[in-house]
Coordinates of C-alpha atoms and ligand atoms in Angstrom, one line a residue:
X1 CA 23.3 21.1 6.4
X2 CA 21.9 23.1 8.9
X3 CA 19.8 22.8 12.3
X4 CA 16.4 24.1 13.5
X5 CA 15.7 26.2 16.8
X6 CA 15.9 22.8 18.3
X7 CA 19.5 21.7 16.9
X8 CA 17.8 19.2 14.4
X9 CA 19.6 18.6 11.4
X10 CA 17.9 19.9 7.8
X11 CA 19.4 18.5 5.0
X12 CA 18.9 18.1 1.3
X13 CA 18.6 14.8 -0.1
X14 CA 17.2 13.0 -3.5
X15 CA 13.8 12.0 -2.8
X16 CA 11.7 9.2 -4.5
X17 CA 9.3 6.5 -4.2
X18 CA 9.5 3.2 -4.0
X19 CA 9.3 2.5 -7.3
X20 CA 12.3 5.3 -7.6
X21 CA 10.6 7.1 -10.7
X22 CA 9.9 10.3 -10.5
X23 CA 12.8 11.3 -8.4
X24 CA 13.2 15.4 -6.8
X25 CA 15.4 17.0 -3.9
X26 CA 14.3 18.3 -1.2
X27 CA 14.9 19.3 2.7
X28 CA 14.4 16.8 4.9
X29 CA 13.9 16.5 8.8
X30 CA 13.5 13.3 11.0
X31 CA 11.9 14.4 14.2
X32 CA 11.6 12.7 17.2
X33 CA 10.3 14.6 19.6
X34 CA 6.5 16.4 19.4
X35 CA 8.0 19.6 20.3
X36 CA 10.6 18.5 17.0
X37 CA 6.8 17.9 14.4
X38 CA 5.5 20.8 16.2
X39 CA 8.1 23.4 14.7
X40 CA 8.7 21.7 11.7
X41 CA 5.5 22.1 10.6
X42 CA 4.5 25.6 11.5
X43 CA 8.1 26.6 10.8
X44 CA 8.3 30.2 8.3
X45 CA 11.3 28.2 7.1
X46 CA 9.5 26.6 4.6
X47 CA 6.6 27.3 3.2
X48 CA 5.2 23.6 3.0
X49 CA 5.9 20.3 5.0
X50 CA 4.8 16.4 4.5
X51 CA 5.0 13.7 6.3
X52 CA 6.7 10.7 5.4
X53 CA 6.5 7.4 6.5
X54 CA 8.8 4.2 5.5
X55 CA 8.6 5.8 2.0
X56 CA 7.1 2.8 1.2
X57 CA 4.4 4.1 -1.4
X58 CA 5.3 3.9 -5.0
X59 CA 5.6 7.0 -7.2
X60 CA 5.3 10.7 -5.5
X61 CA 2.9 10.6 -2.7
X62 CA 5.6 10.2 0.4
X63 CA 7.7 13.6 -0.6
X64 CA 6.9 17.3 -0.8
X65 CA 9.9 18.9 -3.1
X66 CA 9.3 22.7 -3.0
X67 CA 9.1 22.1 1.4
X68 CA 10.4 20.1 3.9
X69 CA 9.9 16.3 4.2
X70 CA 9.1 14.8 8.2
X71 CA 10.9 11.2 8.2
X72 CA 8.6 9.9 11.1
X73 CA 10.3 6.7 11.8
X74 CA 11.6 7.7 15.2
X75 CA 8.0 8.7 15.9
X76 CA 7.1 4.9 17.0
X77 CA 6.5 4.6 20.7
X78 CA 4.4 2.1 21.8
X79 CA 1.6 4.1 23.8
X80 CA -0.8 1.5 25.2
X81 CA -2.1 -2.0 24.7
X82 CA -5.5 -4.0 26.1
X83 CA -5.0 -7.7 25.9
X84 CA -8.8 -7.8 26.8
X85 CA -9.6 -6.0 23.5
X86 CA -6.9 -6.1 20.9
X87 CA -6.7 -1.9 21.2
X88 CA -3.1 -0.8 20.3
X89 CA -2.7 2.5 20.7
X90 CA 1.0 3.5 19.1
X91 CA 2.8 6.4 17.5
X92 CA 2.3 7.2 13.7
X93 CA 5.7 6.2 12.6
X94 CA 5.8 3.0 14.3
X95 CA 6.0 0.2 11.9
X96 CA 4.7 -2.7 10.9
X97 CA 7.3 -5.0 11.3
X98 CA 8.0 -3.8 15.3
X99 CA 4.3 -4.3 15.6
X100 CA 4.8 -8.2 14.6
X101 CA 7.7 -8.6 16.5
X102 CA 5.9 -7.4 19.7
X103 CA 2.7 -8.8 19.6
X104 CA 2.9 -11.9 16.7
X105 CA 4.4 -14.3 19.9
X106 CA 1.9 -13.0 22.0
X107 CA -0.4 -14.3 20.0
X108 CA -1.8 -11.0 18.2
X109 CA -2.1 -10.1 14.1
X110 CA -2.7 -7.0 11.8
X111 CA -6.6 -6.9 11.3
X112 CA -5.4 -5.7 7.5
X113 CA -1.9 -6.0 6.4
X114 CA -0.4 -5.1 2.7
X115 CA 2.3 -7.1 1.3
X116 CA 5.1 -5.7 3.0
X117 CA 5.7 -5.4 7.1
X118 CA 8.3 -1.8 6.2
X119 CA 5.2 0.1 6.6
X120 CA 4.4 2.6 9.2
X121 CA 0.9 2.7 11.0
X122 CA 0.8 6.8 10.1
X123 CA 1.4 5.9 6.6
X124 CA -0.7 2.8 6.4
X125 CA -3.9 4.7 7.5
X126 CA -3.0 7.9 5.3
X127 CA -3.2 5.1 2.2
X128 CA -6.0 3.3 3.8
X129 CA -4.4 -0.1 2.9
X130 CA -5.7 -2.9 1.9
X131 CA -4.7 -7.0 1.7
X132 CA -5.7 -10.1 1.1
X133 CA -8.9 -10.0 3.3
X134 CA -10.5 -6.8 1.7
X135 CA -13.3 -8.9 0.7
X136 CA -14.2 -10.0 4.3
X137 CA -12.5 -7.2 6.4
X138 CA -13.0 -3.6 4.4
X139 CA -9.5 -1.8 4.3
X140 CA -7.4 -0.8 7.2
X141 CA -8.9 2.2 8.5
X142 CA -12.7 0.6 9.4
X143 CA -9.9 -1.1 12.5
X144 CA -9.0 2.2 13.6
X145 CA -10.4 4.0 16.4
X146 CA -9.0 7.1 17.3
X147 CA -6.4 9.4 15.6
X148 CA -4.5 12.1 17.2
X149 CA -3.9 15.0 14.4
X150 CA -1.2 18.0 14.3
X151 CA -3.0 20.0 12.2
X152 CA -1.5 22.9 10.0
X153 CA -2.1 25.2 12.8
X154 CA -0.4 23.5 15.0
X155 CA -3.3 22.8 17.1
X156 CA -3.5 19.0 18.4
X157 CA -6.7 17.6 18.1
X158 CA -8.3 13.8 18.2
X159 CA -10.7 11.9 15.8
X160 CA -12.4 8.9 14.9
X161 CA -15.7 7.2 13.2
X162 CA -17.4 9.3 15.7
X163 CA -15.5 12.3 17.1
X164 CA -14.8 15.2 14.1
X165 CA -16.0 12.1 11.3
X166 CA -15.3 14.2 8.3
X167 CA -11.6 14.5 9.6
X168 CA -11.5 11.0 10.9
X169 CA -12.6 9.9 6.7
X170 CA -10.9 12.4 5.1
X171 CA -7.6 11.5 6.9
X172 CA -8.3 7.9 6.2
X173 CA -6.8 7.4 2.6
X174 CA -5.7 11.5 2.6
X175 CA -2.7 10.8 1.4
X176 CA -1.3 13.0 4.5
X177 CA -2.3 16.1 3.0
X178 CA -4.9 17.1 5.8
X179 CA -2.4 16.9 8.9
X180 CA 0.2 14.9 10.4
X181 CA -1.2 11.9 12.3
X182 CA 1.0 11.1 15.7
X183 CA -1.2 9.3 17.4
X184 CA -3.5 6.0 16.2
X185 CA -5.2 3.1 17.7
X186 CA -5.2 -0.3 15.8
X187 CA -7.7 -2.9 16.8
X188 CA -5.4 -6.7 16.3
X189 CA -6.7 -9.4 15.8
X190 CA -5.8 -12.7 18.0
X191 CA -4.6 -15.5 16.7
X192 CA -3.7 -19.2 17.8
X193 CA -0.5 -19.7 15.5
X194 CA 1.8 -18.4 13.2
X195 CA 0.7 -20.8 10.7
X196 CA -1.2 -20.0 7.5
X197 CA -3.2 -23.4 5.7
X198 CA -2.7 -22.2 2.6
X199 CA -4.8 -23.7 -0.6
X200 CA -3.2 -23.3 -4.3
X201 CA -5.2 -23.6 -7.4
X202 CA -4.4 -23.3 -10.7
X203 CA -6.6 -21.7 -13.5
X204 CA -6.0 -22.5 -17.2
X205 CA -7.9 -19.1 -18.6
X206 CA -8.9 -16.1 -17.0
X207 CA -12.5 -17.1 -17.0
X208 CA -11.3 -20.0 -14.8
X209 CA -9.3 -17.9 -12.4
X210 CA -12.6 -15.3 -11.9
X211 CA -14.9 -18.1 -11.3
X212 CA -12.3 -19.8 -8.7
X213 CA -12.1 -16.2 -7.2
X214 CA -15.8 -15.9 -6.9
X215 CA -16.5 -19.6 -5.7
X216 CA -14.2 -20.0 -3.3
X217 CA -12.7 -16.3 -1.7
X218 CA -16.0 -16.0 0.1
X219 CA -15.2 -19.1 2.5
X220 CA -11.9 -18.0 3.4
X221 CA -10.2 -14.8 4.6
X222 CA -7.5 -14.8 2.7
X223 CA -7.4 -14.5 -1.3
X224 CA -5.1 -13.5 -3.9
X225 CA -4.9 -14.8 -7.2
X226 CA -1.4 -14.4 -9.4
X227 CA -1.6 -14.1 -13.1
X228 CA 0.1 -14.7 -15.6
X229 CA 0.5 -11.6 -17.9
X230 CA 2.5 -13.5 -20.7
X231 CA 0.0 -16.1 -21.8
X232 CA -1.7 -15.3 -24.6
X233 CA -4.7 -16.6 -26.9
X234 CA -6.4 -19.4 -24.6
X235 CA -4.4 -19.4 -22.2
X236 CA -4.9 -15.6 -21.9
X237 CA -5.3 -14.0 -17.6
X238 CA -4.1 -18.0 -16.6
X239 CA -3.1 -18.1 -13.3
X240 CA -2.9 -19.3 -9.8
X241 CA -5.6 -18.5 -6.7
X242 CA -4.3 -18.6 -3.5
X243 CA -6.0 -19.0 -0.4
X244 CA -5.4 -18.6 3.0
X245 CA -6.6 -18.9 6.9
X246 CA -5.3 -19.0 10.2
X247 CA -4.0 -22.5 11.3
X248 CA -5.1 -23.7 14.4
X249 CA -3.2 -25.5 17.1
X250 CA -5.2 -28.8 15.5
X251 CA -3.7 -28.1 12.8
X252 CA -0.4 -27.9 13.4
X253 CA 2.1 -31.5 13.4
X254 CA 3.0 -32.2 17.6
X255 CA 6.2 -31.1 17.7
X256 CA 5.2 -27.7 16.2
X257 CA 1.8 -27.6 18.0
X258 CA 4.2 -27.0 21.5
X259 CA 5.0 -23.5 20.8
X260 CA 2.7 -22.4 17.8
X261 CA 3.4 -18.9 17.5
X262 CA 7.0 -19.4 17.1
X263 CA 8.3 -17.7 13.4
X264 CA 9.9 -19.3 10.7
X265 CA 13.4 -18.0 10.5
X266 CA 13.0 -16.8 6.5
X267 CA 15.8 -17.0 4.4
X268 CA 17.1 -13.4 3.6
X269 CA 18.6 -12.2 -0.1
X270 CA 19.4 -8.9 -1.5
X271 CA 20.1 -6.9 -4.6
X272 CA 23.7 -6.6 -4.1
X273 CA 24.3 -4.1 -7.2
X274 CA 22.2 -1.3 -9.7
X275 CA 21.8 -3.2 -12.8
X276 CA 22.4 -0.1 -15.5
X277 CA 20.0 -1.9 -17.4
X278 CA 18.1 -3.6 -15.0
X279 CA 17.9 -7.1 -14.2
X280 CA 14.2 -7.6 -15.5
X281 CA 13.8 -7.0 -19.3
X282 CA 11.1 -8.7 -21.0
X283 CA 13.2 -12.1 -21.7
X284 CA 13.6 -12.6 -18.1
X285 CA 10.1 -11.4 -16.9
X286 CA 9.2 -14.2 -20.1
X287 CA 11.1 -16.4 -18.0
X288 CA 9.6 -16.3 -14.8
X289 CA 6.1 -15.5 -15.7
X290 CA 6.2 -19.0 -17.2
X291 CA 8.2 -21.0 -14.2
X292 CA 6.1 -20.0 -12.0
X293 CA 2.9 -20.5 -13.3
X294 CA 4.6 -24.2 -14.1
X295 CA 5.9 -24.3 -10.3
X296 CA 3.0 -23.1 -8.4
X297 CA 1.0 -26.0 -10.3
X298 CA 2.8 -28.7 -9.4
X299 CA 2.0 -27.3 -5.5
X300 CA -2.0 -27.5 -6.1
X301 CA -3.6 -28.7 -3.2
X302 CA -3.4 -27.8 0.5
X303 CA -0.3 -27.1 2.8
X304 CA 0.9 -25.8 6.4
X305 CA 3.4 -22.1 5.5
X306 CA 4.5 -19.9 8.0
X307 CA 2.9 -16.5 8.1
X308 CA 5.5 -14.0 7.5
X309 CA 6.3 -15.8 3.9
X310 CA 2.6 -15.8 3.2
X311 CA 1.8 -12.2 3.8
X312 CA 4.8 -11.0 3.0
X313 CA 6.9 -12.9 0.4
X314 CA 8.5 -9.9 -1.0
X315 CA 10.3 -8.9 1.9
X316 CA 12.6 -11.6 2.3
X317 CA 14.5 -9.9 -1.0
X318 CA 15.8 -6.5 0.0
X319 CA 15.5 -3.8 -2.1
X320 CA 14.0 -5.9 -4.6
X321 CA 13.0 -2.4 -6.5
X322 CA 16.2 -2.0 -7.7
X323 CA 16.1 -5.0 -9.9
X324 CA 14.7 -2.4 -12.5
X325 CA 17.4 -0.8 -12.6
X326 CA 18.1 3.5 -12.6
X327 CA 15.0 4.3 -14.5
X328 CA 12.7 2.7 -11.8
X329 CA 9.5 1.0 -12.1
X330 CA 5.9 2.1 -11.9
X331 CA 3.4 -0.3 -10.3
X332 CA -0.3 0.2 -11.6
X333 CA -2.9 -0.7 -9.6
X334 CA -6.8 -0.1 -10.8
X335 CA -10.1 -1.3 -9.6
X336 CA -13.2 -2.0 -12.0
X337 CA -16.9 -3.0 -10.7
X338 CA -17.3 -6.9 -11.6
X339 CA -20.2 -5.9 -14.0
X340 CA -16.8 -4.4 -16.4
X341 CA -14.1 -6.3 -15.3
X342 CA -13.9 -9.1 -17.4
X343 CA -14.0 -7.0 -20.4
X344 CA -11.4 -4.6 -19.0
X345 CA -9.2 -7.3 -18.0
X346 CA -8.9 -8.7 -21.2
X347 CA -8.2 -5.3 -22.4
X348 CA -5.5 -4.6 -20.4
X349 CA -3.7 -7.8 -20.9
X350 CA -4.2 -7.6 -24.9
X351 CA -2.9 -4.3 -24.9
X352 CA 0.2 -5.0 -23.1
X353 CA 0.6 -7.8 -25.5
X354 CA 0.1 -5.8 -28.6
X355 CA 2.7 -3.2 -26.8
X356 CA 5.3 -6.3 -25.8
X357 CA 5.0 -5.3 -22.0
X358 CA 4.5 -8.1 -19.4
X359 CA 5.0 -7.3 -16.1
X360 CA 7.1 -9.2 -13.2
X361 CA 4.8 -9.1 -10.8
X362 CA 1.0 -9.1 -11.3
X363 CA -1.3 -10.1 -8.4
X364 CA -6.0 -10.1 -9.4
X365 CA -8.4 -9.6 -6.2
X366 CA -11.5 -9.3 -5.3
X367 CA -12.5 -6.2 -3.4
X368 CA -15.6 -6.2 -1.0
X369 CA -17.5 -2.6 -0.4
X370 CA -15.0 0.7 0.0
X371 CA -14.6 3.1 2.5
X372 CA -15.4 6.6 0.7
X373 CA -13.9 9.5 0.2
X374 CA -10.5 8.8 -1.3
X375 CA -9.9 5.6 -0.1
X376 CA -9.0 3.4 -2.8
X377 CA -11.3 0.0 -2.8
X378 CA -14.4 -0.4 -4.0
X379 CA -16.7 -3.7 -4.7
X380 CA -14.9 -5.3 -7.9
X381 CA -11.9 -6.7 -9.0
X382 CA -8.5 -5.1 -8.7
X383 CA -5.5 -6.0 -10.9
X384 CA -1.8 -4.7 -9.7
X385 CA 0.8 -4.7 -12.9
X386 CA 4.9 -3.4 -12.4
X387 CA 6.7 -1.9 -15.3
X388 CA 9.7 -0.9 -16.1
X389 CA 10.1 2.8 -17.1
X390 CA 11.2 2.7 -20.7
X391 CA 10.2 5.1 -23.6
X392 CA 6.6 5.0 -24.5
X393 CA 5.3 3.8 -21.2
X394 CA 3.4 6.7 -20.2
X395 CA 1.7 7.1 -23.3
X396 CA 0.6 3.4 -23.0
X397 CA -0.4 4.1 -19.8
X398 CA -2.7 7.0 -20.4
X399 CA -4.4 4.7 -22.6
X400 CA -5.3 2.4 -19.9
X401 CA -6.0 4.8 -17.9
X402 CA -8.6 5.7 -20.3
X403 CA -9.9 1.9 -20.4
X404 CA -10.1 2.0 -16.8
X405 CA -11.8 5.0 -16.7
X406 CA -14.9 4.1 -19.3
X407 CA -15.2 0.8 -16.9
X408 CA -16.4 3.1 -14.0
X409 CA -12.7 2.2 -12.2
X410 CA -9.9 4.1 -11.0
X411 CA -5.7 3.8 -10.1
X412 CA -4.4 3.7 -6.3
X413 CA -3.2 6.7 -5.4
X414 CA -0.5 4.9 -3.2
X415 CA 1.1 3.4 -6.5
X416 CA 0.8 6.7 -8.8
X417 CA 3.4 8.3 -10.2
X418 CA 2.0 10.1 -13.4
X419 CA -1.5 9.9 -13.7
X420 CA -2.9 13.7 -14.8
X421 CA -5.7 15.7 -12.7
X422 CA -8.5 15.6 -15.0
X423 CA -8.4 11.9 -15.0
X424 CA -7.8 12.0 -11.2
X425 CA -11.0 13.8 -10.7
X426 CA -13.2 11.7 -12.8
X427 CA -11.7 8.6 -11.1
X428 CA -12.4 10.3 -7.7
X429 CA -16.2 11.5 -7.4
X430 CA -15.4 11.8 -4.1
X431 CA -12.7 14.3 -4.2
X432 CA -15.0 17.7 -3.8
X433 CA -16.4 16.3 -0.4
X434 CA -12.7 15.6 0.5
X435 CA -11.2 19.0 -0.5
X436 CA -14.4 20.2 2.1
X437 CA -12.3 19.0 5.3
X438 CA -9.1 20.3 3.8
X439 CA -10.2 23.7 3.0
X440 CA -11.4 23.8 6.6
X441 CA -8.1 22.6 8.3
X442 CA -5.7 23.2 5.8
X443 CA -6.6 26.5 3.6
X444 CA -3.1 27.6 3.1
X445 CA -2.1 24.0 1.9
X446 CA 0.3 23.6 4.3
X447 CA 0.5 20.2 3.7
X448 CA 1.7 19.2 0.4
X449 CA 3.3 16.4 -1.9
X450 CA 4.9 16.1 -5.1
X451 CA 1.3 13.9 -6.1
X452 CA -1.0 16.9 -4.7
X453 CA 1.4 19.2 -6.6
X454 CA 0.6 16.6 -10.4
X455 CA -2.8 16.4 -8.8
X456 CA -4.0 19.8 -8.2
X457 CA -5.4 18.7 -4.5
X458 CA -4.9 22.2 -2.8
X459 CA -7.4 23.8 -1.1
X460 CA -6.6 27.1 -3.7
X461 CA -8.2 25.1 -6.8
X462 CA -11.0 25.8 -8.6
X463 CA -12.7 22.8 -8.9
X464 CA -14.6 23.9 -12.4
X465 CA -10.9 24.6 -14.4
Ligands
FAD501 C1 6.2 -4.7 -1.5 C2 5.0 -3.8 -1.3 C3 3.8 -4.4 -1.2 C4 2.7 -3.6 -1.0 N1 1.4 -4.2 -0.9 C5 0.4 -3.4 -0.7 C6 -0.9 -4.0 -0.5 O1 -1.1 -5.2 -0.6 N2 -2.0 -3.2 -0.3 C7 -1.8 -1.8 -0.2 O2 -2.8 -1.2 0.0 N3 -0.7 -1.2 -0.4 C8 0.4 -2.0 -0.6 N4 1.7 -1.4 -0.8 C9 1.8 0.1 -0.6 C10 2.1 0.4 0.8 O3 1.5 -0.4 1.7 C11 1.5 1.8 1.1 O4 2.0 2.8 0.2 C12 1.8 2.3 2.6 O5 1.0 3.3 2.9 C13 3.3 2.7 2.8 O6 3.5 3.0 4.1 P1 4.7 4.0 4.5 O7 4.8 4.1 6.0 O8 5.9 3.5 3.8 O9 4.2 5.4 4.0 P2 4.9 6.4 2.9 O10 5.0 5.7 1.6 O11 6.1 6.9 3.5 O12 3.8 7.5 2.8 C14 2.5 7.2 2.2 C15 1.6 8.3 2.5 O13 1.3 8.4 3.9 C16 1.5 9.7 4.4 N5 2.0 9.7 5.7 C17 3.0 9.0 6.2 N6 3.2 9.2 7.5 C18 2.2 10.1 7.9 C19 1.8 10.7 9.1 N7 2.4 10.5 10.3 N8 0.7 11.4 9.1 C20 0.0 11.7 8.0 N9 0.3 11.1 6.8 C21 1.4 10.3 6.7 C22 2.5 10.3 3.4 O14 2.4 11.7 3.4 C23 2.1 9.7 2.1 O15 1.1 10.4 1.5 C24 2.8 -2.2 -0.9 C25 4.1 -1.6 -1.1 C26 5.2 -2.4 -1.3 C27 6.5 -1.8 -1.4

């Protein structure tokens, strides 16, 4: 180990995803002063830096292997706060999670939340998240205002929608490869309890499950539907839509209607051991595909569930990722325009039968209009499937990618892990515009990641190649 002009400690440590595939070493820093960012970052120690965020991105966005890595966790002040407005004004690395725990009793939400709280605001934006409301609410950067940048320079400088735009959109979904954001403001949104009335419908076909999607996720802010990747013939995309809005005090029993933004405890499990193997192989993943298709029917209808279960089910399982076991897992996330996704959908899932892959967890959305540039969502239906990394998965891969592709879609670059640059850049029309704003603050490449490095997203390419 040794320390920077400041006494901080450098280190090298295995780096990964959360999806722990592919894995690298790599120095790492965790700052927490601005002075700390400030020299890390125009350092001549290294000759490339990243920041990083709860690492809780999938495949090799969140780590730069040839440079040094910023752990921005201890980055999370709380700046300011209007109760007028909802305007939060925080630190980058401040996460999600201390965000609900300060302003969920106060009676204040996320305006867009994905389906885990271990995220960081910094990180959040760079990704431009979405969740369950994208089809009412846009993803997460049209609720930020301002940004406070360290650019590669190491000069500080501020944007939004309307100060420095093309920073302000390419930061928004730039995978934190145009500077390091310290600074953001969040617009929350209030809300009367920490209730969710939550509506579960079950869908026999996929047919069934896009027309429930389509009739109903319009009404309500909340929608996610989860499908069933094991069914086959007619039962083929069968699943279960579930809907969700804000309870109101009305709503709410007596005795709970007293203090309605009080939180549901939430029972809390673990992964205690690594699995060599795993503990999901295609028998078990059989298993549960099928129980809980059967379980989540016999709940149809309407009932009251506390928030934090609802947005964020996953969480209450600690390290669930290592339930796959050494080799890690690769989530893959596309989006197609409704015009194709029907027919792409039933291509994916009759591939992955013909390949016996089914995957654990597999969640179908809507998505309303996207954000540009390299933001991820875009009007259409998005389908999210995990897989285990076992021989032959890539290949299988590619060819979906090449499915997704000819339907005018693309992958999230939040969940990527191996997806190659020529696809990238068909996927990404936007990607020359982008690369505009980096060349101008970044055209050494300063800022780099293990996914830029696969990608080719430097401002040294040559686009034509
Ligand atoms: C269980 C689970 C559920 C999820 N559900 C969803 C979902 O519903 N919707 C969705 O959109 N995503 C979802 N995700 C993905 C996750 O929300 C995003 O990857 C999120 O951005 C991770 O935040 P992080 O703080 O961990 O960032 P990291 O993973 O650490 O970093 C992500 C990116 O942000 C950049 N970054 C981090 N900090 C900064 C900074 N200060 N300045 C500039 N760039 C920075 C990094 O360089 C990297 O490129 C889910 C992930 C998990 C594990």
């Amino acid at each position: 180990m040794t320390k920077t002009k400041a006494g901080l400690p450098v280190e090298t440590r295995k780096l990964e995803g959360w999806g722990r595939y592919p894995t690298a070493s790599g120095l790492v820093m965790r700052p927490e002063k601005l002075s700390a960012v400030r020299e890390a970052v125009t350092s001549e120690r290294w000759t490339s830096v990243l920041a990083r965020g709860l690492g809780r991105s999938y495949g090799d966005p969140a780590f730069n292997p040839e440079g040094c890595t910023l752990f921005t966790e201890r980055l999370d002040r709380l700046i300011s706060f209007d109760p007028q407005s909802g305007w939060l004004r925080a630190e980058g690395g401040l996460s999600f999670r201390s965000i609900l725990d300060l302003f969920l009793p106060r009676g204040w939400f996320l305006p867009v939340t994905p389906g885990t709280r271990h995220v960081t605001l910094a990180g959040a934006l760079a990704c431009d998240v979405h969740g369950k409301n994208h089809h009412r609410d846009g993803s997460l950067g049209r609720h930020a205002g301002r940004l406070r940048m360290l650019l590669a320079s190491g000069e500080e400088v501020e944007c939004s929608a309307k100060e420095r735009p093309e920073l302000f959109h390419a930061t928004i979904g730039g995978m934190g490869l145009t500077g390091l954001i310290l600074e953001a403001e969040l617009r929350l949104v209030p809300i009367q309890t920490a209730m969710i009335r939550q509506q579960v419908m079950p869908a026999g076909d996929l047919d069934s499950l896009m027309a429930l999607l389509e009739e109903h996720d319009t009404r309500v802010p909340y929608s996610v539907a989860w499908l069933d990747t094991v069914a086959q013939g007619r039962s083929l995309g069968r699943g279960v839509l579930l809907l969700g809005q804000h309870a109101q005090v009305s709503d709410l029993p007596v005795a709970h209607a007293r203090n309605p933004l009080r939180r549901g405890a939430g029972l809390r499990a673990c992964v205690p051991v690594e699995a060599p193997g795993g503990l999901l192989n295609p028998t078990t993943i059989r298993a549960f595909n099928s129980t809980y298709f059967n379980l989540q029917k016999r709940k149809a209808g309407e009932s009251l569930i506390a928030l934090e279960p609802y947005f964020y089910p996953l969480d209450l399982v600690d390290d669930w990722n290592r339930m796959y076991g050494r080799s890690g897992f690769v989530q893959y996330q596309f989006v197609v325009p409704a015009s194709t996704a029907r027919s792409t959908l039933v291509g994916v899932l009759e591939a992955c039968a013909r390949k016996g892959l089914a995957s654990f967890l597999s969640v179908l959305k809507r998505f309303g209009p996207g954000a540009g540039n390299l933001s991820f969502p875009f009007e259409g239906y998005t389908l999210t499937l995990d897989f285990p990394v076992v021989p032959g998965l890539f290949e299988f891969l590619d060819e979906l990618d090449r499915m997704v592709l000819e339907a005018g879609g693309r992958l999230y670059l939040a969940k990527d892990a191996r997806m190659n640059p020529a696809t990238f850049r068909a996927m990404y029309p936007e990607f020359p515009a982008w690369l505009e704003v980096k060349r101008q603050v970044d055209p050494h490449d300063r800022f780099r990641s293990a996914q830029s490095i696969r990608l080719g997203m430097h401002s040294q390419e040559v686009l034509s190649r």
